[in-house]
mmCIF file of C-alpha atoms in Angstrom:
data_model
loop_
_atom_site.group_PDB
_atom_site.id
_atom_site.type_symbol
_atom_site.label_atom_id
_atom_site.label_comp_id
_atom_site.label_asym_id
_atom_site.label_seq_id
_atom_site.Cartn_x
_atom_site.Cartn_y
_atom_site.Cartn_z
ATOM 1 C CA UNK N 1 109.952 92.672 79.620
ATOM 2 C CA UNK N 2 106.842 93.270 77.572
ATOM 3 C CA UNK N 3 103.937 94.513 79.684
ATOM 4 C CA UNK N 4 101.091 91.985 79.939
ATOM 5 C CA UNK N 5 97.941 92.762 77.980
ATOM 6 C CA UNK N 6 94.866 94.165 79.754
ATOM 7 C CA UNK N 7 93.290 90.743 79.442
ATOM 8 C CA UNK N 8 96.205 88.999 81.120
ATOM 9 C CA UNK N 9 96.329 91.618 83.876
ATOM 10 C CA UNK N 10 92.611 91.163 84.490
ATOM 11 C CA UNK N 11 93.080 87.378 84.620
ATOM 12 C CA UNK N 12 95.948 87.776 87.086
ATOM 13 C CA UNK N 13 93.807 90.057 89.234
ATOM 14 C CA UNK N 14 90.979 87.509 89.219
ATOM 15 C CA UNK N 15 93.372 84.724 90.241
ATOM 16 C CA UNK N 16 94.717 86.876 93.094
ATOM 17 C CA UNK N 17 91.236 87.851 94.210
ATOM 18 C CA UNK N 18 90.247 84.191 94.151
ATOM 19 C CA UNK N 19 93.240 83.240 96.249
ATOM 20 C CA UNK N 20 92.420 85.943 98.807
ATOM 21 C CA UNK N 21 88.776 84.910 98.881
ATOM 22 C CA UNK N 22 89.822 81.305 99.450
ATOM 23 C CA UNK N 23 92.105 82.412 102.244
ATOM 24 C CA UNK N 24 89.273 84.316 103.899
ATOM 25 C CA UNK N 25 86.956 81.355 103.465
ATOM 26 C CA UNK N 26 89.306 78.879 105.106
ATOM 27 C CA UNK N 27 89.690 81.041 108.213
ATOM 28 C CA UNK N 28 92.928 81.696 110.061
ATOM 29 C CA UNK N 29 93.999 78.092 109.826
ATOM 30 C CA UNK N 30 97.490 76.956 109.068
ATOM 31 C CA UNK N 31 99.119 79.120 111.726
ATOM 32 C CA UNK N 32 101.045 77.768 114.624
ATOM 33 C CA UNK N 33 101.642 79.865 117.718
ATOM 34 C CA UNK N 34 104.777 80.789 119.526
ATOM 35 C CA UNK N 35 104.883 82.821 122.745
ATOM 36 C CA UNK N 36 101.305 83.813 122.197
ATOM 37 C CA UNK N 37 101.915 85.213 118.692
ATOM 38 C CA UNK N 38 100.884 83.522 115.487
ATOM 39 C CA UNK N 39 103.900 82.377 113.570
ATOM 40 C CA UNK N 40 104.456 83.108 109.907
ATOM 41 C CA UNK N 41 103.881 80.707 107.063
ATOM 42 C CA UNK N 42 100.092 80.361 107.468
ATOM 43 C CA UNK N 43 97.627 80.292 104.611
ATOM 44 C CA UNK N 44 94.554 82.002 106.098
ATOM 45 C CA UNK N 45 93.923 85.667 106.863
ATOM 46 C CA UNK N 46 96.415 87.473 109.047
ATOM 47 C CA UNK N 47 94.495 88.415 112.184
ATOM 48 C CA UNK N 48 95.162 91.890 113.588
ATOM 49 C CA UNK N 49 93.442 93.087 116.759
ATOM 50 C CA UNK N 50 92.116 96.588 117.399
ATOM 51 C CA UNK N 51 91.038 97.502 120.913
ATOM 52 C CA UNK N 52 89.245 100.820 121.148
ATOM 53 C CA UNK N 53 86.557 102.974 122.743
ATOM 54 C CA UNK N 54 83.815 102.015 120.294
ATOM 55 C CA UNK N 55 81.285 103.049 122.956
ATOM 56 C CA UNK N 56 81.475 105.127 126.135
ATOM 57 C CA UNK N 57 82.641 108.644 126.969
ATOM 58 C CA UNK N 58 85.213 108.950 124.172
ATOM 59 C CA UNK N 59 83.488 106.785 121.571
ATOM 60 C CA UNK N 60 84.326 109.067 118.648
ATOM 61 C CA UNK N 61 88.017 108.351 119.201
ATOM 62 C CA UNK N 62 87.581 104.590 118.823
ATOM 63 C CA UNK N 63 85.025 104.759 116.045
ATOM 64 C CA UNK N 64 87.169 107.109 113.958
ATOM 65 C CA UNK N 65 90.302 105.043 114.488
ATOM 66 C CA UNK N 66 88.479 101.841 113.586
ATOM 67 C CA UNK N 67 87.140 103.404 110.379
ATOM 68 C CA UNK N 68 90.637 104.540 109.403
ATOM 69 C CA UNK N 69 92.135 101.108 110.103
ATOM 70 C CA UNK N 70 89.410 99.337 108.116
ATOM 71 C CA UNK N 71 89.832 101.651 105.121
ATOM 72 C CA UNK N 72 93.573 100.964 105.097
ATOM 73 C CA UNK N 73 93.071 97.211 105.360
ATOM 74 C CA UNK N 74 90.410 97.227 102.643
ATOM 75 C CA UNK N 75 92.854 98.968 100.306
ATOM 76 C CA UNK N 76 95.738 96.682 101.296
ATOM 77 C CA UNK N 77 93.636 93.575 100.647
ATOM 78 C CA UNK N 78 92.381 94.959 97.320
ATOM 79 C CA UNK N 79 96.017 95.351 96.296
ATOM 80 C CA UNK N 80 96.809 91.712 97.122
ATOM 81 C CA UNK N 81 97.191 91.686 100.899
ATOM 82 C CA UNK N 82 100.569 90.967 102.478
ATOM 83 C CA UNK N 83 102.639 87.815 102.081
ATOM 84 C CA UNK N 84 99.907 86.651 99.679
ATOM 85 C CA UNK N 85 97.312 86.728 102.470
ATOM 86 C CA UNK N 86 94.517 89.154 103.368
ATOM 87 C CA UNK N 87 94.468 91.002 106.667
ATOM 88 C CA UNK N 88 91.483 90.514 108.939
ATOM 89 C CA UNK N 89 90.753 93.182 111.563
ATOM 90 C CA UNK N 90 89.142 91.993 114.792
ATOM 91 C CA UNK N 91 87.892 94.892 116.914
ATOM 92 C CA UNK N 92 87.230 94.725 120.647
ATOM 93 C CA UNK N 93 85.328 97.472 122.481
ATOM 94 C CA UNK N 94 86.851 98.614 125.779
ATOM 95 C CA UNK N 95 83.889 100.969 126.385
ATOM 96 C CA UNK N 96 86.243 103.902 127.163
ATOM 97 C CA UNK N 97 87.152 102.175 130.452
ATOM 98 C CA UNK N 98 90.819 101.813 131.375
ATOM 99 C CA UNK N 99 90.443 98.420 133.061
ATOM 100 C CA UNK N 100 88.540 97.077 130.046
ATOM 101 C CA UNK N 101 91.450 97.868 127.727
ATOM 102 C CA UNK N 102 93.578 95.206 129.415
ATOM 103 C CA UNK N 103 90.773 92.647 129.113
ATOM 104 C CA UNK N 104 90.230 93.530 125.455
ATOM 105 C CA UNK N 105 93.913 93.017 124.693
ATOM 106 C CA UNK N 106 93.901 89.665 126.507
ATOM 107 C CA UNK N 107 90.913 88.466 124.465
ATOM 108 C CA UNK N 108 92.498 89.450 121.177
ATOM 109 C CA UNK N 109 95.810 87.785 122.035
ATOM 110 C CA UNK N 110 94.544 84.591 123.672
ATOM 111 C CA UNK N 111 91.176 83.979 121.986
ATOM 112 C CA UNK N 112 91.801 85.376 118.510
ATOM 113 C CA UNK N 113 95.563 84.752 118.319
ATOM 114 C CA UNK N 114 96.213 88.056 116.606
ATOM 115 C CA UNK N 115 99.714 88.714 115.272
ATOM 116 C CA UNK N 116 99.641 92.360 116.375
ATOM 117 C CA UNK N 117 97.533 94.880 118.275
ATOM 118 C CA UNK N 118 96.476 98.345 117.150
ATOM 119 C CA UNK N 119 95.289 100.664 119.926
ATOM 120 C CA UNK N 120 94.467 102.645 121.966
ATOM 121 C CA UNK N 121 93.896 106.374 121.518
ATOM 122 C CA UNK N 122 93.809 107.216 125.255
ATOM 123 C CA UNK N 123 97.203 106.929 126.945
ATOM 124 C CA UNK N 124 95.772 105.475 130.163
ATOM 125 C CA UNK N 125 94.103 102.644 128.244
ATOM 126 C CA UNK N 126 97.221 101.963 126.156
ATOM 127 C CA UNK N 127 99.266 101.705 129.334
ATOM 128 C CA UNK N 128 96.762 99.252 130.791
ATOM 129 C CA UNK N 129 96.964 96.972 127.745
ATOM 130 C CA UNK N 130 100.635 97.300 126.845
ATOM 131 C CA UNK N 131 101.946 94.856 129.509
ATOM 132 C CA UNK N 132 99.729 92.138 127.986
ATOM 133 C CA UNK N 133 101.261 92.676 124.543
ATOM 134 C CA UNK N 134 104.773 92.763 125.965
ATOM 135 C CA UNK N 135 104.229 89.587 128.019
ATOM 136 C CA UNK N 136 102.834 87.695 124.999
ATOM 137 C CA UNK N 137 105.453 88.920 122.538
ATOM 138 C CA UNK N 138 102.775 90.474 120.317
ATOM 139 C CA UNK N 139 103.731 93.844 118.787
ATOM 140 C CA UNK N 140 101.385 96.701 119.697
ATOM 141 C CA UNK N 141 101.107 100.004 117.859
ATOM 142 C CA UNK N 142 99.174 102.854 119.453
ATOM 143 C CA UNK N 143 97.863 105.191 116.776
ATOM 144 C CA UNK N 144 97.420 108.184 119.059
ATOM 145 C CA UNK N 145 98.571 107.770 122.687
ATOM 146 C CA UNK N 146 100.956 110.680 123.287
ATOM 147 C CA UNK N 147 102.060 110.112 126.906
ATOM 148 C CA UNK N 148 105.781 109.114 126.912
ATOM 149 C CA UNK N 149 105.168 106.278 129.422
ATOM 150 C CA UNK N 150 103.230 104.201 126.853
ATOM 151 C CA UNK N 151 106.236 102.867 124.944
ATOM 152 C CA UNK N 152 108.337 102.633 128.107
ATOM 153 C CA UNK N 153 106.415 99.427 128.944
ATOM 154 C CA UNK N 154 108.648 97.379 126.648
ATOM 155 C CA UNK N 155 110.232 96.758 123.277
ATOM 156 C CA UNK N 156 107.045 95.361 121.695
ATOM 157 C CA UNK N 157 105.172 98.652 122.174
ATOM 158 C CA UNK N 158 105.218 101.390 119.507
ATOM 159 C CA UNK N 159 103.244 104.447 118.497
ATOM 160 C CA UNK N 160 102.693 106.372 115.242
ATOM 161 C CA UNK N 161 101.989 109.784 116.785
ATOM 162 C CA UNK N 162 104.254 112.435 118.284
ATOM 163 C CA UNK N 163 104.580 112.540 122.087
ATOM 164 C CA UNK N 164 103.537 115.069 124.725
ATOM 165 C CA UNK N 165 106.969 116.649 125.397
ATOM 166 C CA UNK N 166 106.810 117.827 121.773
ATOM 167 C CA UNK N 167 103.074 118.629 121.759
ATOM 168 C CA UNK N 168 103.291 120.492 125.074
ATOM 169 C CA UNK N 169 106.270 122.502 123.850
ATOM 170 C CA UNK N 170 104.458 123.292 120.589
ATOM 171 C CA UNK N 171 101.514 124.872 122.423
ATOM 172 C CA UNK N 172 103.738 126.658 124.976
ATOM 173 C CA UNK N 173 105.689 128.234 122.127
ATOM 174 C CA UNK N 174 102.466 129.041 120.302
ATOM 175 C CA UNK N 175 101.060 130.809 123.388
ATOM 176 C CA UNK N 176 104.270 132.740 124.050
ATOM 177 C CA UNK N 177 105.393 133.559 120.512
ATOM 178 C CA UNK N 178 102.231 133.629 118.374
ATOM 179 C CA UNK N 179 99.715 134.945 120.888
ATOM 180 C CA UNK N 180 102.162 137.029 122.926
ATOM 181 C CA UNK N 181 100.877 135.484 126.162
ATOM 182 C CA UNK N 182 103.058 136.000 129.238
ATOM 183 C CA UNK N 183 100.590 134.790 131.901
ATOM 184 C CA UNK N 184 98.801 131.490 131.324
ATOM 185 C CA UNK N 185 96.440 129.425 133.462
ATOM 186 C CA UNK N 186 96.145 125.614 133.221
ATOM 187 C CA UNK N 187 92.975 123.558 133.713
ATOM 188 C CA UNK N 188 93.778 119.830 133.494
ATOM 189 C CA UNK N 189 92.065 116.466 134.086
ATOM 190 C CA UNK N 190 93.955 114.793 136.942
ATOM 191 C CA UNK N 191 92.341 111.404 136.164
ATOM 192 C CA UNK N 192 93.893 111.173 132.691
ATOM 193 C CA UNK N 193 97.619 110.490 132.227
ATOM 194 C CA UNK N 194 97.326 112.238 128.874
ATOM 195 C CA UNK N 195 96.091 115.484 130.423
ATOM 196 C CA UNK N 196 98.464 115.438 133.403
ATOM 197 C CA UNK N 197 101.488 114.727 131.197
ATOM 198 C CA UNK N 198 100.624 117.325 128.601
ATOM 199 C CA UNK N 199 100.073 119.954 131.313
ATOM 200 C CA UNK N 200 103.490 119.134 132.824
ATOM 201 C CA UNK N 201 105.334 119.587 129.527
ATOM 202 C CA UNK N 202 103.437 122.776 128.669
ATOM 203 C CA UNK N 203 104.173 124.233 132.125
ATOM 204 C CA UNK N 204 107.889 123.418 131.892
ATOM 205 C CA UNK N 205 108.384 124.896 128.409
ATOM 206 C CA UNK N 206 106.278 128.022 129.065
ATOM 207 C CA UNK N 207 108.338 128.831 132.144
ATOM 208 C CA UNK N 208 111.587 128.231 130.227
ATOM 209 C CA UNK N 209 110.412 130.778 127.677
ATOM 210 C CA UNK N 210 109.946 133.346 130.443
ATOM 211 C CA UNK N 211 106.185 133.016 130.987
ATOM 212 C CA UNK N 212 104.304 132.640 134.279
ATOM 213 C CA UNK N 213 101.657 130.086 135.251
ATOM 214 C CA UNK N 214 99.204 132.232 137.214
ATOM 215 C CA UNK N 215 96.672 129.501 138.071
ATOM 216 C CA UNK N 216 96.821 125.682 137.995
ATOM 217 C CA UNK N 217 93.370 124.149 138.426
ATOM 218 C CA UNK N 218 92.125 120.558 138.021
ATOM 219 C CA UNK N 219 88.955 118.629 137.255
ATOM 220 C CA UNK N 220 87.933 114.971 136.864
ATOM 221 C CA UNK N 221 86.708 113.188 133.722
ATOM 222 C CA UNK N 222 82.916 113.207 133.708
ATOM 223 C CA UNK N 223 82.573 116.528 135.557
ATOM 224 C CA UNK N 224 80.000 118.943 134.146
ATOM 225 C CA UNK N 225 80.535 121.905 136.464
ATOM 226 C CA UNK N 226 83.755 123.952 136.144
ATOM 227 C CA UNK N 227 82.701 127.415 137.357
ATOM 228 C CA UNK N 228 84.666 127.228 140.625
ATOM 229 C CA UNK N 229 87.948 126.555 138.814
ATOM 230 C CA UNK N 230 87.184 129.098 136.096
ATOM 231 C CA UNK N 231 86.361 131.766 138.685
ATOM 232 C CA UNK N 232 89.779 131.236 140.280
ATOM 233 C CA UNK N 233 91.389 131.399 136.841
ATOM 234 C CA UNK N 234 89.540 134.605 135.921
ATOM 235 C CA UNK N 235 90.785 136.265 139.123
ATOM 236 C CA UNK N 236 94.376 135.480 138.105
ATOM 237 C CA UNK N 237 93.893 137.490 134.870
ATOM 238 C CA UNK N 238 95.704 135.147 132.448
ATOM 239 C CA UNK N 239 96.402 135.985 128.800
ATOM 240 C CA UNK N 240 95.312 132.452 127.807
ATOM 241 C CA UNK N 241 94.139 129.173 129.384
ATOM 242 C CA UNK N 242 95.644 125.789 128.498
ATOM 243 C CA UNK N 243 93.049 122.981 128.709
ATOM 244 C CA UNK N 244 94.760 119.688 127.786
ATOM 245 C CA UNK N 245 91.646 117.533 128.148
ATOM 246 C CA UNK N 246 89.308 115.449 126.009
ATOM 247 C CA UNK N 247 86.447 116.799 123.933
ATOM 248 C CA UNK N 248 83.890 115.492 126.424
ATOM 249 C CA UNK N 249 84.671 118.314 128.861
ATOM 250 C CA UNK N 250 86.252 120.970 126.620
ATOM 251 C CA UNK N 251 82.968 122.214 125.126
ATOM 252 C CA UNK N 252 81.400 122.659 128.563
ATOM 253 C CA UNK N 253 84.498 124.418 129.912
ATOM 254 C CA UNK N 254 84.419 126.828 126.968
ATOM 255 C CA UNK N 255 80.734 127.616 127.495
ATOM 256 C CA UNK N 256 81.138 128.272 131.214
ATOM 257 C CA UNK N 257 84.282 130.359 130.630
ATOM 258 C CA UNK N 258 82.346 132.611 128.229
ATOM 259 C CA UNK N 259 79.449 132.871 130.690
ATOM 260 C CA UNK N 260 81.871 134.072 133.393
ATOM 261 C CA UNK N 261 83.338 136.677 131.067
ATOM 262 C CA UNK N 262 86.694 134.920 130.744
ATOM 263 C CA UNK N 263 87.421 136.355 127.317
ATOM 264 C CA UNK N 264 90.912 134.997 126.576
ATOM 265 C CA UNK N 265 91.932 132.218 124.152
ATOM 266 C CA UNK N 266 91.575 128.611 125.289
ATOM 267 C CA UNK N 267 94.308 126.289 123.999
ATOM 268 C CA UNK N 268 94.416 122.496 123.889
ATOM 269 C CA UNK N 269 95.939 119.358 122.444
ATOM 270 C CA UNK N 270 94.832 116.597 120.102
ATOM 271 C CA UNK N 271 92.220 115.442 122.630
ATOM 272 C CA UNK N 272 90.025 118.255 121.288
ATOM 273 C CA UNK N 273 89.823 116.633 117.854
ATOM 274 C CA UNK N 274 86.201 115.532 117.611
ATOM 275 C CA UNK N 275 83.091 117.044 116.080
ATOM 276 C CA UNK N 276 81.666 116.735 119.613
ATOM 277 C CA UNK N 277 83.858 119.695 120.616
ATOM 278 C CA UNK N 278 81.924 121.792 118.100
ATOM 279 C CA UNK N 279 78.547 120.261 118.970
ATOM 280 C CA UNK N 280 78.939 120.733 122.730
ATOM 281 C CA UNK N 281 80.837 124.025 122.642
ATOM 282 C CA UNK N 282 78.965 125.724 119.796
ATOM 283 C CA UNK N 283 79.947 129.372 119.400
ATOM 284 C CA UNK N 284 81.788 129.286 122.744
ATOM 285 C CA UNK N 285 84.774 127.455 121.175
ATOM 286 C CA UNK N 286 85.109 129.880 118.243
ATOM 287 C CA UNK N 287 88.609 131.357 117.931
ATOM 288 C CA UNK N 288 90.309 128.755 120.107
ATOM 289 C CA UNK N 289 93.384 126.700 119.105
ATOM 290 C CA UNK N 290 94.709 123.153 119.551
ATOM 291 C CA UNK N 291 97.649 121.084 118.349
ATOM 292 C CA UNK N 292 96.979 118.092 116.127
ATOM 293 C CA UNK N 293 98.492 115.421 113.904
ATOM 294 C CA UNK N 294 97.077 116.565 110.581
ATOM 295 C CA UNK N 295 94.651 119.036 109.040
ATOM 296 C CA UNK N 296 91.821 117.743 106.859
ATOM 297 C CA UNK N 297 91.870 121.025 104.921
ATOM 298 C CA UNK N 298 95.579 120.740 104.119
ATOM 299 C CA UNK N 299 96.443 121.435 100.482
ATOM 300 C CA UNK N 300 98.551 118.261 100.343
ATOM 301 C CA UNK N 301 97.336 116.050 97.428
ATOM 302 C CA UNK N 302 97.997 112.969 99.580
ATOM 303 C CA UNK N 303 95.769 114.282 102.371
ATOM 304 C CA UNK N 304 93.012 115.365 99.995
ATOM 305 C CA UNK N 305 93.043 111.991 98.219
ATOM 306 C CA UNK N 306 92.688 110.259 101.621
ATOM 307 C CA UNK N 307 89.851 112.602 102.624
ATOM 308 C CA UNK N 308 87.957 111.822 99.379
ATOM 309 C CA UNK N 309 88.337 108.041 99.793
ATOM 310 C CA UNK N 310 87.346 108.159 103.467
ATOM 311 C CA UNK N 311 84.283 110.309 102.788
ATOM 312 C CA UNK N 312 83.231 107.962 99.975
ATOM 313 C CA UNK N 313 83.404 104.951 102.303
ATOM 314 C CA UNK N 314 82.330 106.387 105.677
ATOM 315 C CA UNK N 315 80.265 109.428 104.696
ATOM 316 C CA UNK N 316 82.053 111.939 106.905
ATOM 317 C CA UNK N 317 85.302 113.878 106.913
ATOM 318 C CA UNK N 318 88.157 111.999 108.636
ATOM 319 C CA UNK N 319 89.478 113.498 111.852
ATOM 320 C CA UNK N 320 93.042 112.983 113.075
ATOM 321 C CA UNK N 321 92.159 109.717 114.846
ATOM 322 C CA UNK N 322 90.936 108.240 111.551
ATOM 323 C CA UNK N 323 94.101 109.389 109.795
ATOM 324 C CA UNK N 324 96.321 107.994 112.553
ATOM 325 C CA UNK N 325 94.463 104.675 112.478
ATOM 326 C CA UNK N 326 94.951 104.541 108.710
ATOM 327 C CA UNK N 327 98.690 105.175 109.075
ATOM 328 C CA UNK N 328 99.106 102.701 111.955
ATOM 329 C CA UNK N 329 97.536 99.918 109.877
ATOM 330 C CA UNK N 330 99.675 100.885 106.891
ATOM 331 C CA UNK N 331 102.877 100.824 108.933
ATOM 332 C CA UNK N 332 101.988 97.424 110.359
ATOM 333 C CA UNK N 333 101.283 95.976 106.910
ATOM 334 C CA UNK N 334 104.528 97.448 105.594
ATOM 335 C CA UNK N 335 106.424 95.874 108.504
ATOM 336 C CA UNK N 336 104.836 92.439 107.913
ATOM 337 C CA UNK N 337 105.823 92.702 104.254
ATOM 338 C CA UNK N 338 109.430 93.629 105.105
ATOM 339 C CA UNK N 339 109.685 90.998 107.840
ATOM 340 C CA UNK N 340 108.408 88.300 105.465
ATOM 341 C CA UNK N 341 106.681 86.676 108.434
ATOM 342 C CA UNK N 342 104.163 87.368 111.195
ATOM 343 C CA UNK N 343 106.456 85.929 113.843
ATOM 344 C CA UNK N 344 106.460 88.292 116.836
ATOM 345 C CA UNK N 345 110.194 89.061 117.265
ATOM 346 C CA UNK N 346 110.758 89.531 113.518
ATOM 347 C CA UNK N 347 107.683 91.721 113.213
ATOM 348 C CA UNK N 348 108.780 93.783 116.215
ATOM 349 C CA UNK N 349 112.183 94.370 114.600
ATOM 350 C CA UNK N 350 110.595 95.365 111.282
ATOM 351 C CA UNK N 351 108.300 97.928 112.958
ATOM 352 C CA UNK N 352 111.312 99.316 114.843
ATOM 353 C CA UNK N 353 113.158 99.688 111.525
ATOM 354 C CA UNK N 354 110.411 101.876 109.959
ATOM 355 C CA UNK N 355 112.000 104.906 108.284
ATOM 356 C CA UNK N 356 110.319 107.741 106.343
ATOM 357 C CA UNK N 357 106.969 105.972 105.977
ATOM 358 C CA UNK N 358 104.907 108.290 103.776
ATOM 359 C CA UNK N 359 101.637 108.506 105.737
ATOM 360 C CA UNK N 360 98.676 110.853 105.499
ATOM 361 C CA UNK N 361 99.688 112.349 108.866
ATOM 362 C CA UNK N 362 103.205 113.011 107.607
ATOM 363 C CA UNK N 363 106.493 111.256 107.040
ATOM 364 C CA UNK N 364 106.976 108.838 109.937
ATOM 365 C CA UNK N 365 110.202 107.427 111.353
ATOM 366 C CA UNK N 366 110.229 105.207 114.445
ATOM 367 C CA UNK N 367 113.010 106.305 116.811
ATOM 368 C CA UNK N 368 115.047 104.297 119.340
ATOM 369 C CA UNK N 369 112.371 104.755 122.007
ATOM 370 C CA UNK N 370 109.744 103.369 119.559
ATOM 371 C CA UNK N 371 108.077 106.751 119.163
ATOM 372 C CA UNK N 372 107.162 108.397 115.856
ATOM 373 C CA UNK N 373 109.160 111.431 114.862
ATOM 374 C CA UNK N 374 106.883 113.736 112.866
ATOM 375 C CA UNK N 375 105.551 117.278 112.442
ATOM 376 C CA UNK N 376 102.569 118.830 114.250
ATOM 377 C CA UNK N 377 99.963 121.346 113.156
ATOM 378 C CA UNK N 378 97.998 123.983 115.050
ATOM 379 C CA UNK N 379 94.300 124.229 114.172
ATOM 380 C CA UNK N 380 91.974 127.154 114.836
ATOM 381 C CA UNK N 381 88.226 126.809 115.310
ATOM 382 C CA UNK N 382 86.501 129.178 112.896
ATOM 383 C CA UNK N 383 82.940 129.226 111.569
ATOM 384 C CA UNK N 384 82.181 125.885 113.208
ATOM 385 C CA UNK N 385 85.133 124.119 111.578
ATOM 386 C CA UNK N 386 88.690 123.071 112.402
ATOM 387 C CA UNK N 387 90.966 125.085 110.125
ATOM 388 C CA UNK N 388 94.681 124.719 109.495
ATOM 389 C CA UNK N 389 96.547 127.606 111.170
ATOM 390 C CA UNK N 390 100.228 126.676 111.023
ATOM 391 C CA UNK N 391 102.553 123.692 110.907
ATOM 392 C CA UNK N 392 105.339 122.978 113.384
ATOM 393 C CA UNK N 393 108.322 120.866 112.255
ATOM 394 C CA UNK N 394 109.542 117.954 114.342
ATOM 395 C CA UNK N 395 112.826 119.776 115.009
#
């Protein structure tokens, strides 16, 4: 078939843009509901809910994820939307509070009649909201909750990140094999399922490798004083300290560890991925390592193209939460396209059938437990930046 002229292509693009604009203008009308989910066949925008920590203790997580989701949706809509309709993102702030995540999910499902939910980053908040999605028959995709219990809630709950058994094993192997550590201390947040779970999997793998856990201390989210735990850890003379917490406490822990003369590497997980870790920790976090979902300084053309587009739109470099949000929205749109409908059961099945999705955080396949199978990276903090150190394959 002869390719259309530039003029015809421009006309077609204008017609498509007009149709999408008309769809946006007429609202989300034309959709009927079934089991709480909007059925397919509507003519208005496809409403997708995002519940996140847009404010509160871990606000950078929610803000980054929201920016990534909105960039993906902007690009999807510019390319014609899905099923001939634009996607509309409706964001609900859970204020970094676990109980609020459930309320946010309820609002999006019942008030806004979204066809799917994206969220949360924190595992505790995803687990609070997931039963609402499962009960309503609305598919939910967590971009970044790594605790295995999240998707165990039901068959409507998915994630696009790797899980803590893998992440914990990655850092245990890194400590044992790359750093040569044989004695490690753990300092975990017993209020966060993410931290407790990641500590458990690290502990198990490190011991299997032949290492010893010489101290196992705890703190609570919101604490600002860690010297008592760090003094106990220093007395145990570890080769490294595993701190599987969020960035809100990591910087302070690093500062106080340096002040006490605890001069061994601190290691963490993806909860460290925020510029706040650098702002709070300053020089105290230099030389430390954490596992993550992608590296912004990767030499991958796909990653660098994403970084350029994100910086042009948002004005800052995308962290892993932004990249995971971008991929979660892309996977959802791809599933809607393959399902040919926004009906809940069909959309659930299409998400479950995702294979080798080419995302910016890697090639993503959803497994039988509705988890993403993908590679990890280890980043090192150097010169006030997160730098790629090494990649770790999924198997």
